[in-house]
C-alpha cells in the first residue's frame, strides 16, 4: 500500500470516491461513515458506526483510488477489499457483494485523459527495457552451461581409473552395514525377551496380589457378618427393653395426667374468667382509642376549615407563605406534608357517604393548579412548595376517583 500511495502522491485527484459512492451517511444526525448496508426492518440505510480501524482503512483506500480513473480495473479491485470493512459485523456482512455491485454502478463512465495516457506509455517502455535485460541474462546462462558440459567430459576419463578402488570400498561398507544390522536385530530380540520376562513376572505378581486380596475380602465378609449378627441381637434386646420402659412411662404419665387434671380443674374457671376480663378491657381500650382518634380527626378537620376561611378572607396576611397555607394533614404543619399523611387525613377526617364525595370535589377545586395560580401570593411559592401542592392535588383526585367508583386513568 505504501508503494501504491507513493506512486500517485505527486498527481492530482481525478474524482471523489466518498461523494460518488455515497460513503458518508446523509441521514440527519449521522453525517459520518456508518455501515453502508440496507436495514429492511427500518426501510433505510444502517446507522451502526464502523470501528476506527475500518474507518481509517476505508478512508486511505478511497484516497488512493481517487488518483485512478474510475474505469481502471484496480479501482474495482480495491473497492472489493473494503466492501466488508464498510459493513457492520453484527448484521450486514452478507451484503458485501451487493454493495460492490452498487458501487460499480455508481462509477462515472468516460475516456481516459492525456494525463492518464502518459503513465501507460512510460510503463510500456519500462516493460520493453526489462525484456531486453532478460534476453541478455539468458544468453549468459547458455554460455555457462556449455562450459560446464566441457568440464564434465574432461572429468569422465579421470574417473575410470578409480572405479576398482571405489568398488572395494563399497563392498567393505556393505559388510560393515550388514554386521551393524545383525547387531541391532540381536539387541532388539534381547529387549523383546526381557520385556516378555518382565510381563510374566508382573502377571504372577498380580495373581498373588489378587489371591491375597480375595482372602482378605473373605475374612472381612465373615467379620462383618458376625458383627451384623451381634448388632441384630443387641437391637432385639434393646427393643424389648425400650418397649418395657415405654409401657412403664405411659402408665406413669397417665397417672400424672390424672393428678394434674384433678389439680387444674379448679383453676380453669378462674383462668377463663381472667381471659374474659382481659378481652373486655382490650375491647374497651380499643373503642376508647378509636373514639379519641375520631375526635382528633374531627378537630383537625374543623381547624383545617377554619384555616381555609382565614386564608381566603385575609390572603395578604403577613408571615411565611408555607406557614399560612392550610395544609391537609393532621397537624396542619408543612414539615408533616407527604402523600401518606395527606391520604390519611382525607380518609379519616372527611365523613363517609355522599357528603364525602361532595367534600372531595370541593378539595379538588381548592388544590387545582389553575386555582393556586390565582392566589394573591402565588408568586412567593418555592419549587418545593409547588411540588407539594401538585402532590396534594393528585392525592385528592385519587381519593375522589376511588370514592366515586372511577380510576385515575378514566380522568
Coordinates of C-alpha atoms in Angstrom, one line a residue:
X1 CA 0.0 0.0 0.0
X2 CA 2.9 2.3 0.7
X3 CA 4.3 1.9 -2.8
X4 CA 0.8 2.4 -4.3
X5 CA 0.4 5.7 -2.4
X6 CA 3.9 7.0 -3.2
X7 CA 3.4 6.4 -7.0
X8 CA 0.4 8.8 -7.0
X9 CA 1.3 11.3 -4.4
X10 CA 2.5 13.7 -7.0
X11 CA -0.6 13.5 -9.2
X12 CA -3.9 15.4 -8.8
X13 CA -7.1 13.7 -7.7
X14 CA -9.4 12.7 -10.7
X15 CA -12.6 12.1 -8.7
X16 CA -14.1 12.0 -5.2
X17 CA -15.0 8.4 -4.2
X18 CA -16.5 9.5 -0.8
X19 CA -19.1 11.6 -2.6
X20 CA -19.6 9.5 -5.7
X21 CA -20.1 6.2 -3.8
X22 CA -22.1 7.9 -1.0
X23 CA -19.9 6.5 1.7
X24 CA -21.0 9.3 4.2
X25 CA -24.4 8.6 5.7
X26 CA -26.7 11.5 4.6
X27 CA -29.3 10.9 7.4
X28 CA -29.7 13.9 9.8
X29 CA -27.5 13.5 12.8
X30 CA -25.4 10.7 11.2
X31 CA -23.2 12.6 8.7
X32 CA -20.3 10.3 9.1
X33 CA -19.1 6.9 7.9
X34 CA -21.6 4.3 9.1
X35 CA -22.5 0.8 7.9
X36 CA -23.4 1.1 4.2
X37 CA -25.7 -1.9 4.4
X38 CA -29.5 -1.7 4.0
X39 CA -31.8 -2.4 7.0
X40 CA -35.0 -3.9 5.7
X41 CA -36.8 -3.7 9.0
X42 CA -36.2 0.1 9.1
X43 CA -36.5 0.8 5.3
X44 CA -33.3 2.8 5.3
X45 CA -29.5 2.6 5.4
X46 CA -28.0 1.0 8.6
X47 CA -26.8 3.6 11.1
X48 CA -24.4 1.4 13.2
X49 CA -21.0 3.1 13.5
X50 CA -17.9 1.4 11.9
X51 CA -14.9 0.9 14.2
X52 CA -11.9 3.3 14.0
X53 CA -9.5 0.9 12.3
X54 CA -12.1 0.1 9.5
X55 CA -12.9 3.8 9.0
X56 CA -9.1 4.6 8.6
X57 CA -8.7 1.7 6.1
X58 CA -11.7 2.9 4.0
X59 CA -10.5 6.5 4.0
X60 CA -7.0 5.6 3.0
X61 CA -8.2 3.2 0.2
X62 CA -10.6 5.8 -1.2
X63 CA -8.0 8.5 -1.1
X64 CA -5.6 6.3 -3.1
X65 CA -8.1 5.3 -5.8
X66 CA -9.1 9.0 -6.2
X67 CA -5.9 9.3 -8.2
X68 CA -7.0 6.5 -10.6
X69 CA -9.5 6.8 -13.4
X70 CA -12.9 5.2 -12.3
X71 CA -12.7 2.8 -15.3
X72 CA -9.3 1.5 -14.1
X73 CA -9.6 -2.3 -13.1
X74 CA -7.6 -1.5 -9.9
X75 CA -10.5 0.7 -8.7
X76 CA -12.9 -2.3 -8.5
X77 CA -10.2 -4.5 -7.0
X78 CA -9.5 -2.0 -4.2
X79 CA -13.3 -1.5 -3.6
X80 CA -13.8 -5.2 -3.3
X81 CA -11.2 -5.2 -0.5
X82 CA -13.0 -2.5 1.6
X83 CA -16.6 -3.7 1.0
X84 CA -16.6 -6.0 4.0
X85 CA -14.9 -3.3 6.2
X86 CA -17.7 -0.8 5.3
X87 CA -20.4 -3.2 6.7
X88 CA -21.3 -3.8 10.4
X89 CA -20.1 -7.1 11.8
X90 CA -23.3 -7.9 13.6
X91 CA -25.9 -7.9 10.8
X92 CA -24.9 -6.9 7.2
X93 CA -21.6 -8.8 6.3
X94 CA -23.7 -10.9 3.9
X95 CA -24.4 -7.7 1.7
X96 CA -20.7 -7.2 0.6
X97 CA -21.3 -8.4 -3.0
X98 CA -24.5 -6.3 -3.3
X99 CA -22.6 -3.2 -2.0
X100 CA -19.8 -3.8 -4.5
X101 CA -22.3 -4.0 -7.4
X102 CA -23.9 -0.8 -6.3
X103 CA -20.5 0.9 -6.1
X104 CA -19.6 -0.3 -9.6
X105 CA -22.9 1.0 -11.0
X106 CA -22.1 4.5 -9.4
X107 CA -18.6 4.7 -11.0
X108 CA -18.6 7.5 -13.7
X109 CA -18.1 6.4 -17.3
X110 CA -15.7 8.2 -19.7
X111 CA -12.4 8.1 -21.7
X112 CA -9.0 8.4 -20.1
X113 CA -7.4 11.9 -20.2
X114 CA -3.9 12.7 -21.6
X115 CA -2.5 12.7 -18.1
X116 CA -3.6 9.0 -17.8
X117 CA -2.2 8.0 -21.2
X118 CA 1.3 9.3 -20.4
X119 CA 1.8 6.9 -17.4
X120 CA 0.7 4.0 -19.6
X121 CA 3.3 4.8 -22.4
X122 CA 6.0 5.1 -19.7
X123 CA 5.1 1.7 -18.2
X124 CA 5.2 0.2 -21.8
X125 CA 8.8 1.5 -22.2
X126 CA 9.8 0.1 -18.9
X127 CA 8.4 -3.4 -19.9
X128 CA 10.4 -3.3 -23.1
X129 CA 13.6 -2.4 -21.3
X130 CA 13.0 -5.3 -18.8
X131 CA 12.5 -7.8 -21.7
X132 CA 15.9 -6.8 -23.2
X133 CA 17.6 -7.3 -19.9
X134 CA 16.1 -10.8 -19.5
X135 CA 17.3 -11.8 -23.0
X136 CA 20.9 -10.7 -22.2
X137 CA 20.9 -12.7 -18.9
X138 CA 19.5 -15.8 -20.8
X139 CA 22.4 -15.6 -23.3
X140 CA 25.0 -15.5 -20.5
X141 CA 23.4 -18.6 -18.8
X142 CA 23.6 -20.6 -22.0
X143 CA 27.4 -19.8 -22.2
X144 CA 27.9 -21.0 -18.7
X145 CA 26.0 -24.3 -19.5
X146 CA 28.3 -25.0 -22.4
X147 CA 31.4 -24.5 -20.2
X148 CA 30.1 -26.9 -17.6
X149 CA 29.5 -29.6 -20.2
X150 CA 33.1 -29.4 -21.3
X151 CA 34.4 -29.7 -17.7
X152 CA 32.2 -32.8 -17.2
X153 CA 33.6 -34.6 -20.3
X154 CA 37.2 -33.9 -19.1
X155 CA 36.4 -35.4 -15.7
X156 CA 35.0 -38.7 -17.1
X157 CA 38.4 -40.0 -18.2
X158 CA 39.9 -39.5 -14.7
X159 CA 37.1 -41.3 -13.0
X160 CA 37.7 -44.6 -15.0
X161 CA 41.0 -45.4 -13.2
X162 CA 39.4 -45.1 -9.7
X163 CA 36.5 -47.4 -10.3
X164 CA 38.2 -50.6 -8.9
X165 CA 39.3 -49.0 -5.7
X166 CA 35.8 -47.5 -5.3
X167 CA 34.3 -51.0 -5.7
X168 CA 36.4 -52.4 -2.8
X169 CA 35.4 -49.5 -0.6
X170 CA 31.7 -50.1 -1.4
X171 CA 32.0 -53.8 -0.5
X172 CA 33.6 -53.1 2.8
X173 CA 30.9 -50.5 3.6
X174 CA 28.3 -53.1 2.7
X175 CA 29.8 -55.7 5.1
X176 CA 30.0 -53.2 7.9
X177 CA 26.4 -52.2 7.4
X178 CA 25.4 -55.9 7.4
X179 CA 27.2 -56.6 10.7
X180 CA 25.6 -53.5 12.2
X181 CA 22.2 -54.6 11.2
X182 CA 22.7 -58.0 12.7
X183 CA 23.8 -56.5 16.0
X184 CA 20.8 -54.2 16.0
X185 CA 18.5 -57.2 15.4
X186 CA 20.1 -59.2 18.2
X187 CA 19.7 -56.3 20.6
X188 CA 16.1 -55.9 19.6
X189 CA 15.5 -59.6 20.2
X190 CA 17.1 -59.4 23.7
X191 CA 14.9 -56.4 24.5
X192 CA 11.8 -58.2 23.4
X193 CA 12.8 -61.3 25.5
X194 CA 13.4 -59.1 28.6
X195 CA 10.1 -57.4 28.0
X196 CA 8.3 -60.8 27.9
X197 CA 10.0 -61.9 31.1
X198 CA 9.0 -58.7 32.9
X199 CA 5.4 -59.1 31.7
X200 CA 5.4 -62.7 33.0
X201 CA 6.8 -61.7 36.4
X202 CA 4.3 -58.8 36.6
X203 CA 1.4 -61.2 35.8
X204 CA 2.5 -63.6 38.5
X205 CA 2.8 -60.7 41.0
X206 CA -0.7 -59.5 40.1
X207 CA -2.1 -63.1 40.6
X208 CA -0.5 -63.3 44.0
X209 CA -1.9 -59.9 45.0
X210 CA -5.3 -60.9 43.7
X211 CA -5.3 -64.1 45.9
X212 CA -4.2 -62.1 48.9
X213 CA -6.9 -59.5 48.3
X214 CA -9.6 -62.2 47.8
X215 CA -8.6 -63.9 51.1
X216 CA -8.7 -60.6 52.9
X217 CA -12.1 -59.8 51.4
X218 CA -13.4 -63.2 52.5
X219 CA -12.2 -62.6 56.1
X220 CA -13.7 -59.1 56.0
X221 CA -17.1 -60.6 54.9
X222 CA -17.0 -63.1 57.7
X223 CA -16.1 -60.4 60.2
X224 CA -18.9 -58.1 59.0
X225 CA -21.5 -61.0 59.1
X226 CA -20.6 -61.8 62.7
X227 CA -20.7 -58.1 63.6
X228 CA -24.1 -57.8 61.9
X229 CA -25.4 -60.8 63.9
X230 CA -24.2 -59.3 67.2
X231 CA -25.8 -55.9 66.2
X232 CA -29.1 -57.6 65.4
X233 CA -29.1 -59.5 68.7
X234 CA -28.3 -56.3 70.6
X235 CA -31.0 -54.4 68.7
X236 CA -33.7 -57.1 69.6
X237 CA -32.7 -56.9 73.3
X238 CA -32.7 -53.1 73.2
X239 CA -36.2 -53.1 71.6
X240 CA -37.6 -55.3 74.3
X241 CA -36.1 -53.1 77.0
X242 CA -37.4 -49.9 75.3
X243 CA -40.9 -51.4 74.9
X244 CA -41.0 -52.2 78.6
X245 CA -39.7 -48.7 79.5
X246 CA -42.3 -47.2 77.2
X247 CA -45.1 -49.0 78.8
X248 CA -44.0 -48.0 82.3
X249 CA -43.5 -44.4 81.2
X250 CA -47.0 -44.3 79.6
X251 CA -48.5 -45.6 82.8
X252 CA -46.7 -43.1 84.9
X253 CA -47.7 -40.2 82.5
X254 CA -51.4 -41.2 82.6
X255 CA -51.3 -41.2 86.4
X256 CA -49.6 -37.9 86.5
X257 CA -52.1 -36.5 84.0
X258 CA -55.0 -37.6 86.1
X259 CA -53.4 -35.8 89.1
X260 CA -52.8 -32.7 87.0
X261 CA -56.3 -32.7 85.7
X262 CA -57.7 -33.0 89.2
X263 CA -55.4 -30.2 90.4
X264 CA -56.1 -27.8 87.5
X265 CA -59.8 -28.4 87.1
X266 CA -60.4 -25.8 90.0
X267 CA -58.2 -23.2 88.4
X268 CA -59.6 -23.5 84.8
X269 CA -62.6 -21.4 85.6
X270 CA -60.5 -18.7 87.2
X271 CA -58.3 -18.7 84.1
X272 CA -61.2 -18.3 81.8
X273 CA -62.7 -15.5 83.9
X274 CA -59.4 -13.6 83.8
X275 CA -59.2 -14.1 80.0
X276 CA -62.7 -12.7 79.6
X277 CA -61.8 -9.7 81.7
X278 CA -58.7 -9.1 79.7
X279 CA -60.6 -9.3 76.4
X280 CA -63.3 -6.9 77.6
X281 CA -60.6 -4.5 78.8
X282 CA -58.8 -4.7 75.5
X283 CA -62.0 -4.1 73.6
X284 CA -62.9 -1.1 75.8
X285 CA -59.4 0.4 75.4
X286 CA -59.6 -0.1 71.6
X287 CA -63.0 1.5 71.5
X288 CA -61.8 4.5 73.6
X289 CA -58.7 4.9 71.4
X290 CA -60.8 4.9 68.2
X291 CA -63.2 7.5 69.8
X292 CA -60.2 9.6 70.7
X293 CA -58.7 9.3 67.2
X294 CA -62.1 10.2 65.7
X295 CA -62.4 13.2 67.9
X296 CA -58.8 14.3 67.0
X297 CA -59.6 13.9 63.2
X298 CA -62.8 15.8 63.6
X299 CA -61.0 18.6 65.5
X300 CA -58.3 18.6 62.7
X301 CA -61.0 18.9 60.0
X302 CA -62.6 21.8 61.9
X303 CA -59.2 23.5 62.3
X304 CA -58.5 22.9 58.6
X305 CA -61.8 24.5 57.5
X306 CA -61.2 27.5 59.8
X307 CA -57.7 28.0 58.4
X308 CA -59.2 28.0 54.8
X309 CA -61.7 30.6 55.9
X310 CA -59.0 32.8 57.3
X311 CA -56.7 32.1 54.3
X312 CA -59.5 33.2 51.9
X313 CA -60.6 36.3 53.9
X314 CA -57.1 37.5 54.6
X315 CA -55.0 36.4 51.5
X316 CA -52.3 39.0 52.1
X317 CA -51.7 38.2 55.7
X318 CA -48.1 38.5 56.9
X319 CA -45.7 35.7 57.6
X320 CA -44.0 32.9 55.5
X321 CA -46.4 31.6 52.9
X322 CA -45.9 28.0 53.8
X323 CA -46.9 28.7 57.4
X324 CA -50.1 30.4 56.2
X325 CA -51.4 27.8 53.8
X326 CA -53.9 25.4 55.4
X327 CA -52.1 22.1 54.7
X328 CA -54.4 19.0 54.6
X329 CA -52.5 17.0 57.3
X330 CA -53.5 16.1 60.9
X331 CA -51.1 18.7 62.4
X332 CA -51.5 21.3 59.7
X333 CA -47.7 21.8 59.5
X334 CA -45.7 22.0 56.3
X335 CA -43.0 19.7 57.6
X336 CA -45.6 16.9 58.0
X337 CA -46.8 17.1 54.4
X338 CA -46.3 13.9 52.4
X339 CA -48.5 11.7 50.3
X340 CA -49.3 9.2 53.0
X341 CA -50.1 11.9 55.6
X342 CA -52.5 13.7 53.1
X343 CA -54.2 10.4 52.2
X344 CA -54.6 9.5 55.9
X345 CA -56.2 13.0 56.5
X346 CA -58.7 12.6 53.7
X347 CA -59.6 9.1 54.7
X348 CA -60.1 9.8 58.4
X349 CA -61.1 13.4 58.7
X350 CA -63.8 13.5 56.0
X351 CA -67.2 11.9 56.7
X352 CA -68.3 8.8 54.7
X353 CA -71.2 8.6 52.2
X354 CA -72.3 11.1 49.6
X355 CA -71.2 14.0 51.7
X356 CA -67.6 12.7 51.4
X357 CA -67.7 12.8 47.6
X358 CA -69.0 16.4 47.6
X359 CA -66.3 17.5 50.0
X360 CA -63.6 15.7 47.9
X361 CA -64.9 17.6 44.8
X362 CA -64.5 20.9 46.7
X363 CA -61.0 19.9 47.8
X364 CA -60.1 19.1 44.1
X365 CA -61.2 22.6 43.2
X366 CA -59.2 24.2 46.1
X367 CA -55.9 22.4 45.2
X368 CA -56.2 22.6 41.4
X369 CA -53.1 24.2 39.8
X370 CA -55.2 26.7 37.9
X371 CA -56.8 27.9 41.2
X372 CA -53.5 28.0 43.0
X373 CA -52.0 30.2 40.3
X374 CA -54.7 32.8 41.1
X375 CA -53.7 33.1 44.8
X376 CA -52.6 36.6 45.7
X377 CA -49.2 35.4 46.9
X378 CA -48.8 32.6 44.4
X379 CA -45.6 34.3 43.1
X380 CA -43.9 33.6 46.5
X381 CA -44.2 29.8 46.2
X382 CA -40.9 27.9 46.0
X383 CA -40.3 24.9 43.8
X384 CA -40.6 22.6 46.8
X385 CA -43.9 24.1 47.8
X386 CA -45.2 23.8 44.2
X387 CA -44.2 20.1 44.2
X388 CA -46.1 19.6 47.5
X389 CA -49.2 21.4 46.0
X390 CA -49.1 19.2 42.9
X391 CA -48.8 16.1 45.1
X392 CA -51.8 17.1 47.2
X393 CA -53.9 17.6 44.0
X394 CA -53.0 14.1 42.8
X395 CA -53.8 12.5 46.2
X396 CA -57.2 14.3 46.4
X397 CA -58.0 13.3 42.8
X398 CA -57.2 9.7 43.6
X399 CA -59.4 9.8 46.7
X400 CA -62.3 11.3 44.7
X401 CA -61.9 8.6 42.0
X402 CA -61.9 5.7 44.4
X403 CA -64.9 7.2 46.3
X404 CA -67.0 7.7 43.2
X405 CA -66.0 4.4 41.6
X406 CA -63.7 5.7 38.9
X407 CA -60.0 5.3 38.2
X408 CA -57.4 8.0 37.6
X409 CA -57.0 6.7 34.1
X410 CA -60.7 7.5 33.5
X411 CA -60.0 11.1 34.2

